Short mmCIF file of C-alpha atoms and ligand atoms in Angstrom, two decimals:
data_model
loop_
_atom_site.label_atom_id
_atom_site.label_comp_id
_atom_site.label_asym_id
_atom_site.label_seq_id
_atom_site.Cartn_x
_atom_site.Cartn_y
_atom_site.Cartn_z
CA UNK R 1 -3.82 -2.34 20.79
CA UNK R 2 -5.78 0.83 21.82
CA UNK R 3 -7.89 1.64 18.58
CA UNK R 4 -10.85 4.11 18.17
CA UNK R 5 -12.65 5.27 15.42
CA UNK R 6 -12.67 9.31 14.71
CA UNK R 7 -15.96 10.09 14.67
CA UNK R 8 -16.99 12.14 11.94
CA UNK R 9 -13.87 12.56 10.04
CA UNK R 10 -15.59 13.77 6.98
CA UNK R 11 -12.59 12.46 5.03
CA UNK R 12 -12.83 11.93 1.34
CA UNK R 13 -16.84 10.55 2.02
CA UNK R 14 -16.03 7.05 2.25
CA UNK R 15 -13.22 6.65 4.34
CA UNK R 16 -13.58 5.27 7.65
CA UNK R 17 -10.83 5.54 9.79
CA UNK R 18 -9.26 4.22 12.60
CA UNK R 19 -6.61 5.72 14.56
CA UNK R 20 -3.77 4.12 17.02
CA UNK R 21 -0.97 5.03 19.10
CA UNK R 22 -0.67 7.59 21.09
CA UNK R 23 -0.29 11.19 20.11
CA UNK R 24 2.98 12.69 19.62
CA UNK R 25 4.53 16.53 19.89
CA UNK R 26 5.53 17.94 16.17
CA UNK R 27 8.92 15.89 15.01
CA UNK R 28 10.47 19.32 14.42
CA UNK R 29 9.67 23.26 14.76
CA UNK R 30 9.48 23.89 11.66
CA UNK R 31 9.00 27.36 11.68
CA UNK R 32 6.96 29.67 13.78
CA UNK R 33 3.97 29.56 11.22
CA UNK R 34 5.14 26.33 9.37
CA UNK R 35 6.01 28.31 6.28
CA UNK R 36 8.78 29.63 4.51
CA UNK R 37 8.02 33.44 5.27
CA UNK R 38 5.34 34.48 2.54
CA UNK R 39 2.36 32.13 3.77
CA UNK R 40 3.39 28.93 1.36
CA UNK R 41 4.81 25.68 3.07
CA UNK R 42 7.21 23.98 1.11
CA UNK R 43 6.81 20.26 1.33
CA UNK R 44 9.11 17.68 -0.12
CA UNK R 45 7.36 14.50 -1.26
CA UNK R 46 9.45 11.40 -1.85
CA UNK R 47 7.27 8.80 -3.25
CA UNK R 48 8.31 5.17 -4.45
CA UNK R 49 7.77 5.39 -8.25
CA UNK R 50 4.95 4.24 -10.31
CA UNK R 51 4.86 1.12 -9.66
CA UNK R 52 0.93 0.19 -10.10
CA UNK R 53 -2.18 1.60 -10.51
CA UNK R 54 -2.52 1.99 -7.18
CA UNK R 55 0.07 4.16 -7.10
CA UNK R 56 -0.88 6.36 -9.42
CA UNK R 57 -4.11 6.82 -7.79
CA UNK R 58 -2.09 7.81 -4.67
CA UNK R 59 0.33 10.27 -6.37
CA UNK R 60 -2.36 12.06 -7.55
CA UNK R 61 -4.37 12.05 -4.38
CA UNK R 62 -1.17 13.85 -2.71
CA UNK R 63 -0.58 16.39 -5.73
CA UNK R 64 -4.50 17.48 -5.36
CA UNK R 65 -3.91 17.92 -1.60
CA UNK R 66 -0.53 19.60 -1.18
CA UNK R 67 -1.59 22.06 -4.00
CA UNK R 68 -0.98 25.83 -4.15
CA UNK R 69 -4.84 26.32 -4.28
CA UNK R 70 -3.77 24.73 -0.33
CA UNK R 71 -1.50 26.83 0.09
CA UNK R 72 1.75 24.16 -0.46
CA UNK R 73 4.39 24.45 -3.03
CA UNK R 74 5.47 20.56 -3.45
CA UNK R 75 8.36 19.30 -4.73
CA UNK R 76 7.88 15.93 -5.89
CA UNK R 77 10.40 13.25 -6.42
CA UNK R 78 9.63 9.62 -7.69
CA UNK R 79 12.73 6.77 -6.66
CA UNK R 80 11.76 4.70 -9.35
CA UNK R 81 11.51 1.59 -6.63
CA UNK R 82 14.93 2.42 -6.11
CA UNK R 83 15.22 2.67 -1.96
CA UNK R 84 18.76 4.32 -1.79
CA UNK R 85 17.50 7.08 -4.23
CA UNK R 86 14.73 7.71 -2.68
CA UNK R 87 17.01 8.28 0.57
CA UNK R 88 19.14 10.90 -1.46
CA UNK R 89 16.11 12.73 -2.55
CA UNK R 90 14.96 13.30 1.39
CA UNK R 91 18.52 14.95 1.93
CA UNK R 92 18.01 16.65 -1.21
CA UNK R 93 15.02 17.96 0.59
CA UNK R 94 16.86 19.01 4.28
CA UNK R 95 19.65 20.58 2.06
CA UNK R 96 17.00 22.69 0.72
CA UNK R 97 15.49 23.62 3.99
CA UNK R 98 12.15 22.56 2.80
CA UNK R 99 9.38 23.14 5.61
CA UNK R 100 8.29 19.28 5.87
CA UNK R 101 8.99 16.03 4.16
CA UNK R 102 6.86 13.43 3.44
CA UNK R 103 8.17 10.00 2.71
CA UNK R 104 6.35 6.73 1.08
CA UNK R 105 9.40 4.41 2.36
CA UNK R 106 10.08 1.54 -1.10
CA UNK R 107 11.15 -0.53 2.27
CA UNK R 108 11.07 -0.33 6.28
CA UNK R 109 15.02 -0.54 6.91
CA UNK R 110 17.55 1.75 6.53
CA UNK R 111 16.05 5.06 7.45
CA UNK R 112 17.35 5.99 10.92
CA UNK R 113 20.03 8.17 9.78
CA UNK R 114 18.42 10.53 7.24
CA UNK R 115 15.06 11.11 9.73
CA UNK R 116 18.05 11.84 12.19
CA UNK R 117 19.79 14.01 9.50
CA UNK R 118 15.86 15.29 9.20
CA UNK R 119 15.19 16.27 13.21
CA UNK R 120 18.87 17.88 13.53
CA UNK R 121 17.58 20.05 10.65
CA UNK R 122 14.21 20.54 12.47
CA UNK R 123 12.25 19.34 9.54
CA UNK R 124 9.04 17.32 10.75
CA UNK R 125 8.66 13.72 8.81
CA UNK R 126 5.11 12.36 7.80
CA UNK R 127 5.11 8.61 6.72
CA UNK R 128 2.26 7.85 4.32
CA UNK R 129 1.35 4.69 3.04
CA UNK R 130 4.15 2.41 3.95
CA UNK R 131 5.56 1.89 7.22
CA UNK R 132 9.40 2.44 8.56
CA UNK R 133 10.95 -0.26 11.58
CA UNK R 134 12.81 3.53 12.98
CA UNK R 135 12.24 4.10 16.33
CA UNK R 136 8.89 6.49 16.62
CA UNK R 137 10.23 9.78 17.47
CA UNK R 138 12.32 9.50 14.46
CA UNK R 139 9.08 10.85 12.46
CA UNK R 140 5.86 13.00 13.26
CA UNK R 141 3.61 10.91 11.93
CA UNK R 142 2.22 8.00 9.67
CA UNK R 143 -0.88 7.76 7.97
CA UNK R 144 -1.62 4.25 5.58
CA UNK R 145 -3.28 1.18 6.41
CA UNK R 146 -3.36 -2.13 8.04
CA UNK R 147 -1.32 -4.15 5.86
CA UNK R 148 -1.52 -7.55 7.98
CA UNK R 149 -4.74 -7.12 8.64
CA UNK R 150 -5.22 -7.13 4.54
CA UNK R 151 -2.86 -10.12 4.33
CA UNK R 152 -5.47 -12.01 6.98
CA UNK R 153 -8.70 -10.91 5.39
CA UNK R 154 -7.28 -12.31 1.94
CA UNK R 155 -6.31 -15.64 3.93
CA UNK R 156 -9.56 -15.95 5.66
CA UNK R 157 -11.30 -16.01 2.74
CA UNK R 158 -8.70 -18.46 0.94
CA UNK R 159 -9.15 -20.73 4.00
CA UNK R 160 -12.89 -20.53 3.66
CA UNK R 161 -13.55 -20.96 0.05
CA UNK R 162 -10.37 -23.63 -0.48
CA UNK R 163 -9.56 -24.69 2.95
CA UNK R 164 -10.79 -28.17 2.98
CA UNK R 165 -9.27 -29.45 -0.48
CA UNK R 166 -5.74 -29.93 -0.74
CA UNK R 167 -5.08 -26.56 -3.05
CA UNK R 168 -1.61 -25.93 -4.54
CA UNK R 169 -1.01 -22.07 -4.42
CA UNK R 170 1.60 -19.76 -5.84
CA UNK R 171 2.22 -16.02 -4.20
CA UNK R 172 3.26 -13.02 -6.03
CA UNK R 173 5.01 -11.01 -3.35
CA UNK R 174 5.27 -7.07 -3.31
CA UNK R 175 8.77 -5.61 -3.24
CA UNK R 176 10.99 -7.20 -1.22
CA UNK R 177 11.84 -5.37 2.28
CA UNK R 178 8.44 -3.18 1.77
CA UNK R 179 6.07 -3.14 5.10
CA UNK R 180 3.27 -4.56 2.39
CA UNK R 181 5.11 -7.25 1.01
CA UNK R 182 6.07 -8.33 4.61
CA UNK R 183 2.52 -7.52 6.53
CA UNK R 184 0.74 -9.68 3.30
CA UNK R 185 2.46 -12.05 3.76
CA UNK R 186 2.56 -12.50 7.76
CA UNK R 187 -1.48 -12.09 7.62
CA UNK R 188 -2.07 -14.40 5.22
CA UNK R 189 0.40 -16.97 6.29
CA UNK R 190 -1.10 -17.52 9.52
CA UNK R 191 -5.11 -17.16 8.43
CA UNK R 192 -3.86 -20.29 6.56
CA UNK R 193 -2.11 -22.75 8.73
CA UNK R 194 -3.33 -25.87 9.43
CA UNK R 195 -5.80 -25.68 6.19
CA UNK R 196 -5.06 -28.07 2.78
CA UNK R 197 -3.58 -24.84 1.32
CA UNK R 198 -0.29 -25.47 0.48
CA UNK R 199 2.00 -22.81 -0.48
CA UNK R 200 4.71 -24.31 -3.43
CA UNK R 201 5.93 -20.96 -4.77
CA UNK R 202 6.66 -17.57 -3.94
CA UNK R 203 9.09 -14.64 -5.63
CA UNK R 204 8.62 -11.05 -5.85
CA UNK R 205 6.82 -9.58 -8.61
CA UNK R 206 7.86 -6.24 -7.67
CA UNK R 207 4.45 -5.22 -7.10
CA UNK R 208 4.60 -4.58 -10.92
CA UNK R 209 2.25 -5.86 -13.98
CA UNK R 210 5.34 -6.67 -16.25
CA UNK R 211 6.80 -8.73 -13.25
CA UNK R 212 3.32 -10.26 -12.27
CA UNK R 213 3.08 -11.80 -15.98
CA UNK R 214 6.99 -12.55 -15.60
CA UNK R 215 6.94 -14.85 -12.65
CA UNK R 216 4.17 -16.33 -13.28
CA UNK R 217 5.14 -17.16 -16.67
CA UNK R 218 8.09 -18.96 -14.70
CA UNK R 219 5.66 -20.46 -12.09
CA UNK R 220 3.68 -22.36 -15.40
CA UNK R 221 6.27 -23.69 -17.13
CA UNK R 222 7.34 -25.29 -13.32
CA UNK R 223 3.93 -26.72 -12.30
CA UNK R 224 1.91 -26.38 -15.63
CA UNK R 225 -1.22 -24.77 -15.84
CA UNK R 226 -2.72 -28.40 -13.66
CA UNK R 227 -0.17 -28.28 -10.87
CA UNK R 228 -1.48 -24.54 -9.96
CA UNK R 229 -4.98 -24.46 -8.10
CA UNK R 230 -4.78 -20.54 -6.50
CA UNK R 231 -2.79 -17.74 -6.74
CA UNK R 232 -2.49 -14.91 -3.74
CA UNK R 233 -1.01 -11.85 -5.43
CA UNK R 234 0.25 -8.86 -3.03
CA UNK R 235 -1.87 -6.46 -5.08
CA UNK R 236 -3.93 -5.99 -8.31
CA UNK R 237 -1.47 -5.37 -10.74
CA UNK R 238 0.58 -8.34 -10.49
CA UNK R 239 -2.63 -10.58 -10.57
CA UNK R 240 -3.53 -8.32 -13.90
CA UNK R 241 0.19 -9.77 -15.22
CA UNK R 242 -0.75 -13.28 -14.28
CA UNK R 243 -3.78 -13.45 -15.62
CA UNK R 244 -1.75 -12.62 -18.98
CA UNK R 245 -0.03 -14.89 -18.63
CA UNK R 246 -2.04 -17.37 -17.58
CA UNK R 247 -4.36 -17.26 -21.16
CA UNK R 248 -1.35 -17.14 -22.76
CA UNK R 249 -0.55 -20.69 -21.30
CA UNK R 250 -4.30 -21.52 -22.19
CA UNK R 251 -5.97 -21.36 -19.14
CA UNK R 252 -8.63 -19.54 -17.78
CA UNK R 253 -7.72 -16.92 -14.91
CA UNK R 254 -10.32 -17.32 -12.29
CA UNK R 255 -11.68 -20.67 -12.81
CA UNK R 256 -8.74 -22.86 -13.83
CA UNK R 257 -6.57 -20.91 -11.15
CA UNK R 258 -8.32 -19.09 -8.42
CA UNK R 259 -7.09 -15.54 -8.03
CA UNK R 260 -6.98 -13.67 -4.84
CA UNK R 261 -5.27 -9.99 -4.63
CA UNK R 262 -5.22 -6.42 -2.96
CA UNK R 263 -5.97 -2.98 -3.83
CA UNK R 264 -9.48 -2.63 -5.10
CA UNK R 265 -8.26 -0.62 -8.45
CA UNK R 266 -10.04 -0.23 -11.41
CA UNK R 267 -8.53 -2.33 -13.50
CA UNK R 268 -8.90 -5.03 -11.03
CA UNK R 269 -11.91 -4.74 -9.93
CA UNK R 270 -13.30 -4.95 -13.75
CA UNK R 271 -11.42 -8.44 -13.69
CA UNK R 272 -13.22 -9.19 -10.44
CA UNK R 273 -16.30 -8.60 -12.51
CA UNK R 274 -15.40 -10.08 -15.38
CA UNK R 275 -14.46 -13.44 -13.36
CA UNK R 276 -10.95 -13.20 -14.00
CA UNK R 277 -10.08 -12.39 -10.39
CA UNK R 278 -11.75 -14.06 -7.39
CA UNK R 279 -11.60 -11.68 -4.55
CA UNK R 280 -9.74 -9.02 -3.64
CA UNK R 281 -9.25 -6.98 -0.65
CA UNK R 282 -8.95 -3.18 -0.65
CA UNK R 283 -6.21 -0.91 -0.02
CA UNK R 284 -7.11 2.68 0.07
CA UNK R 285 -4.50 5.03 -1.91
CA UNK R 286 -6.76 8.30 -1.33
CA UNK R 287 -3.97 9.32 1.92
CA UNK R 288 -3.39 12.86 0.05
CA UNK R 289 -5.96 15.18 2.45
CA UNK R 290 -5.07 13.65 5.57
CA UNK R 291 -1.24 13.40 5.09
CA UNK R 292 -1.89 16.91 4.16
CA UNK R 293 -3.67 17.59 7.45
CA UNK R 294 -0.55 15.88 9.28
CA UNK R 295 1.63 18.11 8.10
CA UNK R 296 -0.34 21.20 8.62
CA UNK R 297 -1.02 19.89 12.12
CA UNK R 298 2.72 18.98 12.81
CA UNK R 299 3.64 22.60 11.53
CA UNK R 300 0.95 24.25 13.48
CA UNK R 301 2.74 22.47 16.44
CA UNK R 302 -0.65 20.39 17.25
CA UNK R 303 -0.41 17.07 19.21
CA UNK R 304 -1.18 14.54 16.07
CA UNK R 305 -1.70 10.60 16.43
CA UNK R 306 1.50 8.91 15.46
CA UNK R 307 -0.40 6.57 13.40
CA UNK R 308 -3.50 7.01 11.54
CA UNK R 309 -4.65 3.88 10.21
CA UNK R 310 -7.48 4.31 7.20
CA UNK R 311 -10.38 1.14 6.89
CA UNK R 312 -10.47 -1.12 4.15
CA UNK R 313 -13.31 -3.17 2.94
CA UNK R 314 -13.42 -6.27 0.41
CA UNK R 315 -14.92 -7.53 -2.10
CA UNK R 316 -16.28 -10.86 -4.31
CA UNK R 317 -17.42 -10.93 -7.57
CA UNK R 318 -21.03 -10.14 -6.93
CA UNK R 319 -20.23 -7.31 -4.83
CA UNK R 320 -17.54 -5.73 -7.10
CA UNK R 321 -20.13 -5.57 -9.54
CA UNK R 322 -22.76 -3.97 -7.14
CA UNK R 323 -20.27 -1.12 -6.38
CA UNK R 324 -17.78 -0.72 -9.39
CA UNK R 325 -19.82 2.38 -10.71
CA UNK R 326 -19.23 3.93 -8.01
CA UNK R 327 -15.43 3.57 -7.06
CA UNK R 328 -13.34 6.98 -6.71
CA UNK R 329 -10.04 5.08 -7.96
O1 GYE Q 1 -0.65 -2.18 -2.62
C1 GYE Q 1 0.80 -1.58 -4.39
C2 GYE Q 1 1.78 -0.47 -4.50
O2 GYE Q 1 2.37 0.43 -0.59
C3 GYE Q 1 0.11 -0.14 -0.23
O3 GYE Q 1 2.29 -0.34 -3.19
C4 GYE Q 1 1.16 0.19 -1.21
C5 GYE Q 1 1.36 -0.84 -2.28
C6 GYE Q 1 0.15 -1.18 -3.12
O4 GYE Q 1 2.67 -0.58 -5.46
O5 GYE Q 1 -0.03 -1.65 -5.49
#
């Protein structure tokens, strides 16, 4: 894969970014001057729900960018996790004739027809976050990050830290179907094979705290606190729910049971720090300004990249606590 790094993108300070692909024509016209007539572009924004903290941190990353101060009127609809709803709210959106849609797809299947429904209409579509399996002229753009590459970074250092000593783990997946629950899982998978890691669980927490402290509840009265050495949660929230869990059973989250997630939230990175959680890789949810600069792009008929991928670091205890002060989100 062809990547380069944009020099200089003076994006939100600490974003790096990487971009791939190659570039693409605007997914739609869109309008001579991208907006509806008196100089404000309507954008439709269909976001998952509210899930998790990270999330949140994302919703209101996108409500700061597509602002009227910006010169965007958004409408913005939430599915609630719920991926046939959140269909029906982007043809809500073409119905209305709304300049540009931006989608954070719950999962990668089933979208072909409504970005078909979408180009027919000549509304450009700009993916944040997660990714679709559509073919690639079936939206403008995408703009999220590498969620394999997460899922290996979190294995490498599961190899490397519990590798060599036969380790029972359990694995609180994402939503089912999602591009994060599926790229976690693929990256970590493989960093692991052929170590004494041994994977003896794995369900869906939904990417959700209540379902986090739910399934793990379930995986403890299974195994018992003894027969569970690590647990690889698909991001922070559901390791927050385990860890509930897991002093409810008695035990002590981070030394009893190792704990490995991703996001790099607050919340999680103060259990990083407090020893609760043992690593955890970041996932940037600060996609507002440059999915905003997508769709201005698009509109403006500018060549864009098709994907923009933003870096993420990662962190261990000692280095949470170096830079927790400083964290935007
Ligand atoms: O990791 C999780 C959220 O799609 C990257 O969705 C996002 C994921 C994020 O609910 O916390």
């Amino acid at each position: 894969m062809n990547r380069k790094f944009l020099a200089g993108a003076a994006v939100l300070g600490a974003l790096a970014l990487v971009v791939t692909g190659c570039s693409s024509s605007s997914g739609g016209d869109g309008g001579a001057s991208g907006d509806s007539g008196d100089g404000t572009v309507t954008v439709g924004f269909a976001q998952t729900g509210s899930e998790s903290g990270w999330r949140s941190a994302n919703t209101e990353s996108m409500k700061e960018a597509f602002s009227a101060e910006n010169g965007f009127d958004l409408i913005f609809n939430a599915a609630d996790n719920d991926p046939a709803a959140q269909i029906a709210a982007v043809r809500d959106f073409i119905n209305q004739g709304v300049d540009a849609i931006v989608i954070a797809p719950i999962v990668e299947d089933g979208w072909d027809d409504v970005l078909q429904e979408a180009s027919d209409a000549g509304i450009p579509v700009v993916l944040e976050d997660r990714t679709v399996t559509s073919p690639e002229d079936l939206f403008a753009s995408w703009v999220g990050l590498d969620f394999k590459k997460e899922g290996t970074t979190a294995g490498e250092w599961a190899a490397e830290n519990f590798g060599d000593t036969p380790t029972k783990m359990v694995v609180l997946e994402g939503t089912t179907g999602s591009a994060p629950a599926n790229d976690r899982a693929e990256g970590f998978d493989a960093a692991i094979k052929g170590t004494s890691i041994e994977k003896i669980d794995s369900q869906t927490g939904d990417f959700t705290r209540d379902g986090g402290k739910t399934v793990m509840e379930g995986f403890l009265q299974k195994y018992g606190l003894d027969g569970i050495d690590l647990l690889y949660a698909h991001n922070d929230d559901m390791a927050l729910g385990a860890i509930e869990a897991i002093e409810a059973a008695g035990g002590v989250p981070g030394e009893d049971i190792k704990i490995i997630s991703i996001d790099a939230v607050k919340d999680g990175m103060q259990a990083l720090v407090d020893g609760k959680i043992n690593y955890i890789v970041e996932c940037n949810p600060l996609l507002g300004e440059l999915a905003a600069g997508l769709v201005t792009d698009v509109l403006d008929g500018k060549d864009v990249e098709k994907k923009v991928y933003v870096e993420d670091q990662s962190f261990t205890q000692e280095q949470a606590a170096e830079v927790i002060d400083s964290r935007a989100y």
